[in-house]
Amino acid sequence: MAVTEHPGGETARQGSGFWPSVWNAPASRWGFAAILLLIPAAAGDFWLLQVYGWTFALGIVALSLQFLGGYGGMVSLAQMTIAGFAGYMVAIFGTSSVEHISLGWPWWLNIPAAIFLAVIFGTITGALAVRTEGIYTIMITLAIAAAFFFFVNQDYVLFNGFSGFNSVLPPTLFGVDWREPTAYYYMTLFFAVLAYGVVLYVSRSPFGLALQGVRDNPRRMAALGFNVTAHRIAAYAFASVIAAVGGLLLVWSNAQVSPGTQSIDWVINILIIAVVGGMSRPIGPFIGAFIFVLLENWSETALAWVGLSPERFKLVIGLGFLAIVLWSRDGVLGIWESWRARSRRDPLTGRAPGDDA
Amino acid sequence: MKRFIERRPVWSLVILIAAAFFLWLVFAIWPDSFEDFLKEDVGGWIGGDFGKQFGRALSRKKVFLSALLDGVTLAALYFLIAAGFTLIFGLMRNVNLAHGSLYLFGGYVGYEFAEWTGYWLLAFPAAFVVSAALGVLLQVLVFRRMEGEDLRQTLVTIGISIVLADVMLWIWGGDFYQILAPSWLSAPVETFLASAQKSSGEIVYLKYSSIRLVILVAAIVLGVAMWLALNRTRVGMLIRAGVDDRDMLSATGIPIQVVFVCVFAFGAGLAGIGGVVGGTFQSLAPGEDTEYLLSSLIVVIVGGMGSIPGAALGALLIGLADTLGAAYFATYAVVFKFLIMVAVLAFRPRGLLGRS
């Protein structure tokens, strides 16, 4: 599989409009949405902040990778870097404990500026990355991510070096402290649903369909008169917006941003999240993020239970990732799809319903 | 060469003058006026504390020469690692992101073996054999099963490198290990490069670590041997044919899988040897697998994926960027190699010596 021929390769369904598909969603989806809304009534603060909040925030960053990888066939490792960049910008333009650098702009100026600059950064990264294809893209974006990490680690003029910025707080809108667990939960949920919906919408728009055409056969699309490079760069720009929003949420959850926010480990973690969840549909990254956060929080307990030191957390993550990649072509989504296909098949004829051939 | 001079006379002259100036910088004793010019004028143009420090560092020939030699010897290490990486990519289109793990693993094995036997030289074959064996396992168990699936190979090797990194952390802990070179190699040796002239007229020659020079020579010999093997022998011919058209080569009856395994083993073994070299030059510690993987990625991206001369050229550029950057712009030294990479990508996306 060249990267351009993505395994999931699922082209977004055409025919039905976007909104009808939302209103006519099956009852199970509506039930799931109701559960998501009611979770704060039952869950404790730890779950709201460390589990669900992180799942949504990490999921949004991984969603930007899913969009690029799943619909555009470009696996970029710079998405966490763009997220971290947005976090840095919000700390520099807004308020933080590092008063000699932070400019203290109001939130309505600060947040758009941060997202705007992150999009510019992401677009430049994309413009460099699209000069190459497939595996080169991974290596070049990895190198850009590493460069940014090393740079912010060394630079004390703008990025405050190793220690980064503390007390980077979300604005107190509508008199609510958005770092309070329930508020943070709803804020991340809102943005996760928004990002999910926007990605779904864009994937069915003419631009999204053209992008999927570029993924599957760039030469044919070029012959049809589409500007392949422009579509790819535009995909990077769009993914940067999503990554930047995810980055802001991540930074607000810890109230700090430092080089560690986008270290090589975290850059790889975002890839792991997207791949483990599945890259063919935008729900994948959120599934991956949920699994990752659960593992991160409870692997120590589980490891102690089998008699291993809690430091072996990475081993668990690595082995789990390896198992998923080796056995499934599309992460958890792929396993789910193949299980459904198998259970739907008629045991006598071996045919799936609706399979006319 | 002659055609180039005929077609671009001005550029040829500029390159010639630059080369002559560089040779003068290396071999001549810098006159006082030249040192003053660097210290006062260049420092003054830049201004500030940084300018003063920069001018002072710039005016000392010893700083320049050591950085130059450090860069060239670091390039030898980069070349060892990147050559295996680029060879494997060129022939099999396999992207082995576990290459850095092979480097670190080879280093640790070499350390253990050298400690056990007491002979530094024995660390090299041990690291080569063990890393090569690990490489064969990777090739047979992973890459052969997913031929042509770039993305899956990349993901699987990322997974393997995470697992290997943690297993190595488990076995060897977070300490720094240094492989000690024998005493006859660890003493600095006086080179023929003059670093300064005393007021008495006596010329001071630069002393430099002999181990690094020996390894530089060894890497050059190895590089030339690889080039000769690839371009002048039958096996090399098979490998080059495989790079150009794998299917056609296997159709002529060559057991291509055997060639693949051998090349993979050789490339992995080179990474292991690189580990011993790195452990002797500097030290071995967790996290260096990613660091050297990144460096070798940049080296092959700059030089051109799949090209051995490209790996050599890229290693030289990146090695010099690292050490010259560290000598003159300590704060931002790490960023220079990335800037070089971006510049190369912007103008030659396939690398300096890569084929389109």
mmCIF file with all atom_site columns, C-alpha atoms in Angstrom, chain A residues 1-3 6-7 75 77 128 131-136 138-140 142-144 146-148 150-151 154-157 264-265 268-269 271-272 275 279 308 311-319 321-322 325-329, chain B residues 85 89 93 95 97 141-142 145-152 154-160 162-164 166-167 169-170 290-291 293-294 297-298 300-301 305 330-335 337-338 341-342 345-350:
data_model
loop_
_atom_site.group_PDB
_atom_site.id
_atom_site.type_symbol
_atom_site.label_atom_id
_atom_site.label_alt_id
_atom_site.label_comp_id
_atom_site.label_asym_id
_atom_site.label_entity_id
_atom_site.label_seq_id
_atom_site.pdbx_PDB_ins_code
_atom_site.Cartn_x
_atom_site.Cartn_y
_atom_site.Cartn_z
_atom_site.occupancy
_atom_site.B_iso_or_equiv
_atom_site.pdbx_formal_charge
_atom_site.auth_seq_id
_atom_site.auth_comp_id
_atom_site.auth_asym_id
_atom_site.auth_atom_id
_atom_site.pdbx_PDB_model_num
ATOM 1   C CA . MET A 1 1   ? 0.000  0.000   0.000  1.00 0.00 ? 1   MET A CA 1
ATOM 2   C CA . ALA A 1 2   ? 1.506  3.238   -1.024 1.00 0.00 ? 2   ALA A CA 1
ATOM 3   C CA . VAL A 1 3   ? 0.358  5.939   1.299  1.00 0.00 ? 3   VAL A CA 1
ATOM 4   C CA . HIS A 1 6   ? -5.190 4.275   1.718  1.00 0.00 ? 6   HIS A CA 1
ATOM 5   C CA . PRO A 1 7   ? -6.447 0.938   3.032  1.00 0.00 ? 7   PRO A CA 1
ATOM 6   C CA . VAL A 1 75  ? 0.592  11.171  7.029  1.00 0.00 ? 75  VAL A CA 1
ATOM 7   C CA . LEU A 1 77  ? 3.755  13.972  12.056 1.00 0.00 ? 77  LEU A CA 1
ATOM 8   C CA . LEU A 1 128 ? 7.276  21.859  2.229  1.00 0.00 ? 128 LEU A CA 1
ATOM 9   C CA . ARG A 1 131 ? 6.896  18.564  -2.439 1.00 0.00 ? 131 ARG A CA 1
ATOM 10  C CA . THR A 1 132 ? 7.443  14.950  -1.471 1.00 0.00 ? 132 THR A CA 1
ATOM 11  C CA . GLU A 1 133 ? 5.240  11.888  -1.354 1.00 0.00 ? 133 GLU A CA 1
ATOM 12  C CA . GLY A 1 134 ? 4.319  8.966   0.828  1.00 0.00 ? 134 GLY A CA 1
ATOM 13  C CA . ILE A 1 135 ? 7.057  7.922   3.124  1.00 0.00 ? 135 ILE A CA 1
ATOM 14  C CA . TYR A 1 136 ? 9.092  11.051  2.526  1.00 0.00 ? 136 TYR A CA 1
ATOM 15  C CA . ILE A 1 138 ? 6.461  11.201  7.248  1.00 0.00 ? 138 ILE A CA 1
ATOM 16  C CA . MET A 1 139 ? 10.197 11.741  7.492  1.00 0.00 ? 139 MET A CA 1
ATOM 17  C CA . ILE A 1 140 ? 10.094 15.407  6.586  1.00 0.00 ? 140 ILE A CA 1
ATOM 18  C CA . LEU A 1 142 ? 9.067  14.266  11.693 1.00 0.00 ? 142 LEU A CA 1
ATOM 19  C CA . ALA A 1 143 ? 12.188 16.316  11.057 1.00 0.00 ? 143 ALA A CA 1
ATOM 20  C CA . ILE A 1 144 ? 10.192 19.589  11.177 1.00 0.00 ? 144 ILE A CA 1
ATOM 21  C CA . ALA A 1 146 ? 12.006 17.677  15.897 1.00 0.00 ? 146 ALA A CA 1
ATOM 22  C CA . ALA A 1 147 ? 13.390 21.015  14.726 1.00 0.00 ? 147 ALA A CA 1
ATOM 23  C CA . PHE A 1 148 ? 10.589 22.936  16.425 1.00 0.00 ? 148 PHE A CA 1
ATOM 24  C CA . PHE A 1 150 ? 14.779 21.613  19.764 1.00 0.00 ? 150 PHE A CA 1
ATOM 25  C CA . PHE A 1 151 ? 14.252 25.250  18.853 1.00 0.00 ? 151 PHE A CA 1
ATOM 26  C CA . GLN A 1 154 ? 16.837 26.525  23.289 1.00 0.00 ? 154 GLN A CA 1
ATOM 27  C CA . ASP A 1 155 ? 15.091 29.800  22.626 1.00 0.00 ? 155 ASP A CA 1
ATOM 28  C CA . TYR A 1 156 ? 14.618 32.014  25.657 1.00 0.00 ? 156 TYR A CA 1
ATOM 29  C CA . VAL A 1 157 ? 13.727 35.208  23.816 1.00 0.00 ? 157 VAL A CA 1
ATOM 30  C CA . ILE A 1 264 ? 9.059  13.569  19.785 1.00 0.00 ? 264 ILE A CA 1
ATOM 31  C CA . ASP A 1 265 ? 7.254  11.190  22.146 1.00 0.00 ? 265 ASP A CA 1
ATOM 32  C CA . ILE A 1 268 ? 4.568  9.776   17.862 1.00 0.00 ? 268 ILE A CA 1
ATOM 33  C CA . ASN A 1 269 ? 1.730  9.377   20.385 1.00 0.00 ? 269 ASN A CA 1
ATOM 34  C CA . LEU A 1 271 ? 0.280  9.001   15.275 1.00 0.00 ? 271 LEU A CA 1
ATOM 35  C CA . ILE A 1 272 ? -0.342 6.009   17.559 1.00 0.00 ? 272 ILE A CA 1
ATOM 36  C CA . VAL A 1 275 ? -3.579 4.635   13.772 1.00 0.00 ? 275 VAL A CA 1
ATOM 37  C CA . MET A 1 279 ? -7.860 6.455   9.843  1.00 0.00 ? 279 MET A CA 1
ATOM 38  C CA . LEU A 1 308 ? 6.114  -5.671  36.479 1.00 0.00 ? 308 LEU A CA 1
ATOM 39  C CA . GLU A 1 311 ? 7.919  2.055   34.271 1.00 0.00 ? 311 GLU A CA 1
ATOM 40  C CA . ARG A 1 312 ? 7.116  -0.489  31.574 1.00 0.00 ? 312 ARG A CA 1
ATOM 41  C CA . PHE A 1 313 ? 4.172  1.656   30.445 1.00 0.00 ? 313 PHE A CA 1
ATOM 42  C CA . LYS A 1 314 ? 5.806  2.359   27.103 1.00 0.00 ? 314 LYS A CA 1
ATOM 43  C CA . LEU A 1 315 ? 6.310  -1.328  26.503 1.00 0.00 ? 315 LEU A CA 1
ATOM 44  C CA . VAL A 1 316 ? 2.560  -1.870  26.866 1.00 0.00 ? 316 VAL A CA 1
ATOM 45  C CA . ILE A 1 317 ? 1.784  1.010   24.502 1.00 0.00 ? 317 ILE A CA 1
ATOM 46  C CA . GLY A 1 318 ? 4.403  -0.162  22.001 1.00 0.00 ? 318 GLY A CA 1
ATOM 47  C CA . LEU A 1 319 ? 3.271  -3.796  22.024 1.00 0.00 ? 319 LEU A CA 1
ATOM 48  C CA . PHE A 1 321 ? 0.365  -0.507  18.871 1.00 0.00 ? 321 PHE A CA 1
ATOM 49  C CA . LEU A 1 322 ? 2.404  -3.214  17.177 1.00 0.00 ? 322 LEU A CA 1
ATOM 50  C CA . VAL A 1 325 ? -0.805 -2.482  13.189 1.00 0.00 ? 325 VAL A CA 1
ATOM 51  C CA . LEU A 1 326 ? 0.157  -6.082  12.478 1.00 0.00 ? 326 LEU A CA 1
ATOM 52  C CA . TRP A 1 327 ? -3.342 -7.533  12.658 1.00 0.00 ? 327 TRP A CA 1
ATOM 53  C CA . SER A 1 328 ? -5.598 -4.787  11.431 1.00 0.00 ? 328 SER A CA 1
ATOM 54  C CA . ARG A 1 329 ? -5.323 -2.618  8.371  1.00 0.00 ? 329 ARG A CA 1
ATOM 55  C CA . PHE B 2 85  ? 19.691 3.189   6.125  1.00 0.00 ? 85  PHE B CA 1
ATOM 56  C CA . PHE B 2 89  ? 15.873 2.025   1.339  1.00 0.00 ? 89  PHE B CA 1
ATOM 57  C CA . ARG B 2 93  ? 12.146 0.606   -0.513 1.00 0.00 ? 93  ARG B CA 1
ATOM 58  C CA . VAL B 2 95  ? 11.816 2.476   5.553  1.00 0.00 ? 95  VAL B CA 1
ATOM 59  C CA . LEU B 2 97  ? 12.524 3.604   11.475 1.00 0.00 ? 97  LEU B CA 1
ATOM 60  C CA . LEU B 2 141 ? 9.457  -11.392 10.046 1.00 0.00 ? 141 LEU B CA 1
ATOM 61  C CA . VAL B 2 142 ? 8.279  -7.874  9.226  1.00 0.00 ? 142 VAL B CA 1
ATOM 62  C CA . ARG B 2 145 ? 5.404  -9.942  4.968  1.00 0.00 ? 145 ARG B CA 1
ATOM 63  C CA . MET B 2 146 ? 4.447  -6.426  3.956  1.00 0.00 ? 146 MET B CA 1
ATOM 64  C CA . GLU B 2 147 ? 6.358  -5.792  0.780  1.00 0.00 ? 147 GLU B CA 1
ATOM 65  C CA . GLY B 2 148 ? 5.315  -2.605  -0.959 1.00 0.00 ? 148 GLY B CA 1
ATOM 66  C CA . GLU B 2 149 ? 3.242  -1.373  1.975  1.00 0.00 ? 149 GLU B CA 1
ATOM 67  C CA . ASP B 2 150 ? 5.240  1.713   2.892  1.00 0.00 ? 150 ASP B CA 1
ATOM 68  C CA . LEU B 2 151 ? 2.956  3.098   5.527  1.00 0.00 ? 151 LEU B CA 1
ATOM 69  C CA . ARG B 2 152 ? 2.470  -0.169  7.383  1.00 0.00 ? 152 ARG B CA 1
ATOM 70  C CA . THR B 2 154 ? 6.783  2.621   8.827  1.00 0.00 ? 154 THR B CA 1
ATOM 71  C CA . LEU B 2 155 ? 4.160  2.140   11.523 1.00 0.00 ? 155 LEU B CA 1
ATOM 72  C CA . VAL B 2 156 ? 5.405  -1.328  12.431 1.00 0.00 ? 156 VAL B CA 1
ATOM 73  C CA . THR B 2 157 ? 8.999  -0.153  12.679 1.00 0.00 ? 157 THR B CA 1
ATOM 74  C CA . ILE B 2 158 ? 7.903  2.780   14.846 1.00 0.00 ? 158 ILE B CA 1
ATOM 75  C CA . GLY B 2 159 ? 6.174  0.253   17.107 1.00 0.00 ? 159 GLY B CA 1
ATOM 76  C CA . ILE B 2 160 ? 9.277  -1.943  17.169 1.00 0.00 ? 160 ILE B CA 1
ATOM 77  C CA . ILE B 2 162 ? 9.225  1.966   20.944 1.00 0.00 ? 162 ILE B CA 1
ATOM 78  C CA . VAL B 2 163 ? 9.333  -1.608  22.256 1.00 0.00 ? 163 VAL B CA 1
ATOM 79  C CA . LEU B 2 164 ? 13.093 -1.957  21.738 1.00 0.00 ? 164 LEU B CA 1
ATOM 80  C CA . ASP B 2 166 ? 11.859 0.296   26.489 1.00 0.00 ? 166 ASP B CA 1
ATOM 81  C CA . VAL B 2 167 ? 13.462 -3.152  26.579 1.00 0.00 ? 167 VAL B CA 1
ATOM 82  C CA . LEU B 2 169 ? 15.931 0.884   29.146 1.00 0.00 ? 169 LEU B CA 1
ATOM 83  C CA . TRP B 2 170 ? 14.842 -2.135  31.164 1.00 0.00 ? 170 TRP B CA 1
ATOM 84  C CA . THR B 2 290 ? 15.722 8.716   18.265 1.00 0.00 ? 290 THR B CA 1
ATOM 85  C CA . GLU B 2 291 ? 18.458 11.321  18.087 1.00 0.00 ? 291 GLU B CA 1
ATOM 86  C CA . LEU B 2 293 ? 17.608 8.132   13.736 1.00 0.00 ? 293 LEU B CA 1
ATOM 87  C CA . LEU B 2 294 ? 16.663 11.769  13.168 1.00 0.00 ? 294 LEU B CA 1
ATOM 88  C CA . LEU B 2 297 ? 17.054 10.734  8.332  1.00 0.00 ? 297 LEU B CA 1
ATOM 89  C CA . ILE B 2 298 ? 18.219 14.281  7.728  1.00 0.00 ? 298 ILE B CA 1
ATOM 90  C CA . VAL B 2 300 ? 19.741 10.822  3.723  1.00 0.00 ? 300 VAL B CA 1
ATOM 91  C CA . ILE B 2 301 ? 17.080 13.420  2.925  1.00 0.00 ? 301 ILE B CA 1
ATOM 92  C CA . MET B 2 305 ? 17.599 8.603   -0.499 1.00 0.00 ? 305 MET B CA 1
ATOM 93  C CA . ALA B 2 330 ? 25.969 27.526  20.823 1.00 0.00 ? 330 ALA B CA 1
ATOM 94  C CA . THR B 2 331 ? 22.329 28.405  21.534 1.00 0.00 ? 331 THR B CA 1
ATOM 95  C CA . TYR B 2 332 ? 20.802 27.569  18.201 1.00 0.00 ? 332 TYR B CA 1
ATOM 96  C CA . ALA B 2 333 ? 23.261 24.902  17.022 1.00 0.00 ? 333 ALA B CA 1
ATOM 97  C CA . VAL B 2 334 ? 20.610 22.169  16.924 1.00 0.00 ? 334 VAL B CA 1
ATOM 98  C CA . VAL B 2 335 ? 18.532 24.064  14.395 1.00 0.00 ? 335 VAL B CA 1
ATOM 99  C CA . LYS B 2 337 ? 20.847 20.877  10.284 1.00 0.00 ? 337 LYS B CA 1
ATOM 100 C CA . PHE B 2 338 ? 17.103 21.360  9.988  1.00 0.00 ? 338 PHE B CA 1
ATOM 101 C CA . MET B 2 341 ? 17.300 20.165  5.214  1.00 0.00 ? 341 MET B CA 1
ATOM 102 C CA . VAL B 2 342 ? 14.570 22.715  4.530  1.00 0.00 ? 342 VAL B CA 1
ATOM 103 C CA . LEU B 2 345 ? 13.993 20.307  0.109  1.00 0.00 ? 345 LEU B CA 1
ATOM 104 C CA . ALA B 2 346 ? 12.929 23.658  -1.226 1.00 0.00 ? 346 ALA B CA 1
ATOM 105 C CA . PHE B 2 347 ? 15.293 23.462  -4.190 1.00 0.00 ? 347 PHE B CA 1
ATOM 106 C CA . ARG B 2 348 ? 15.947 19.765  -4.728 1.00 0.00 ? 348 ARG B CA 1
ATOM 107 C CA . PRO B 2 349 ? 13.128 17.686  -3.198 1.00 0.00 ? 349 PRO B CA 1
ATOM 108 C CA . ARG B 2 350 ? 14.934 14.424  -4.007 1.00 0.00 ? 350 ARG B CA 1
#
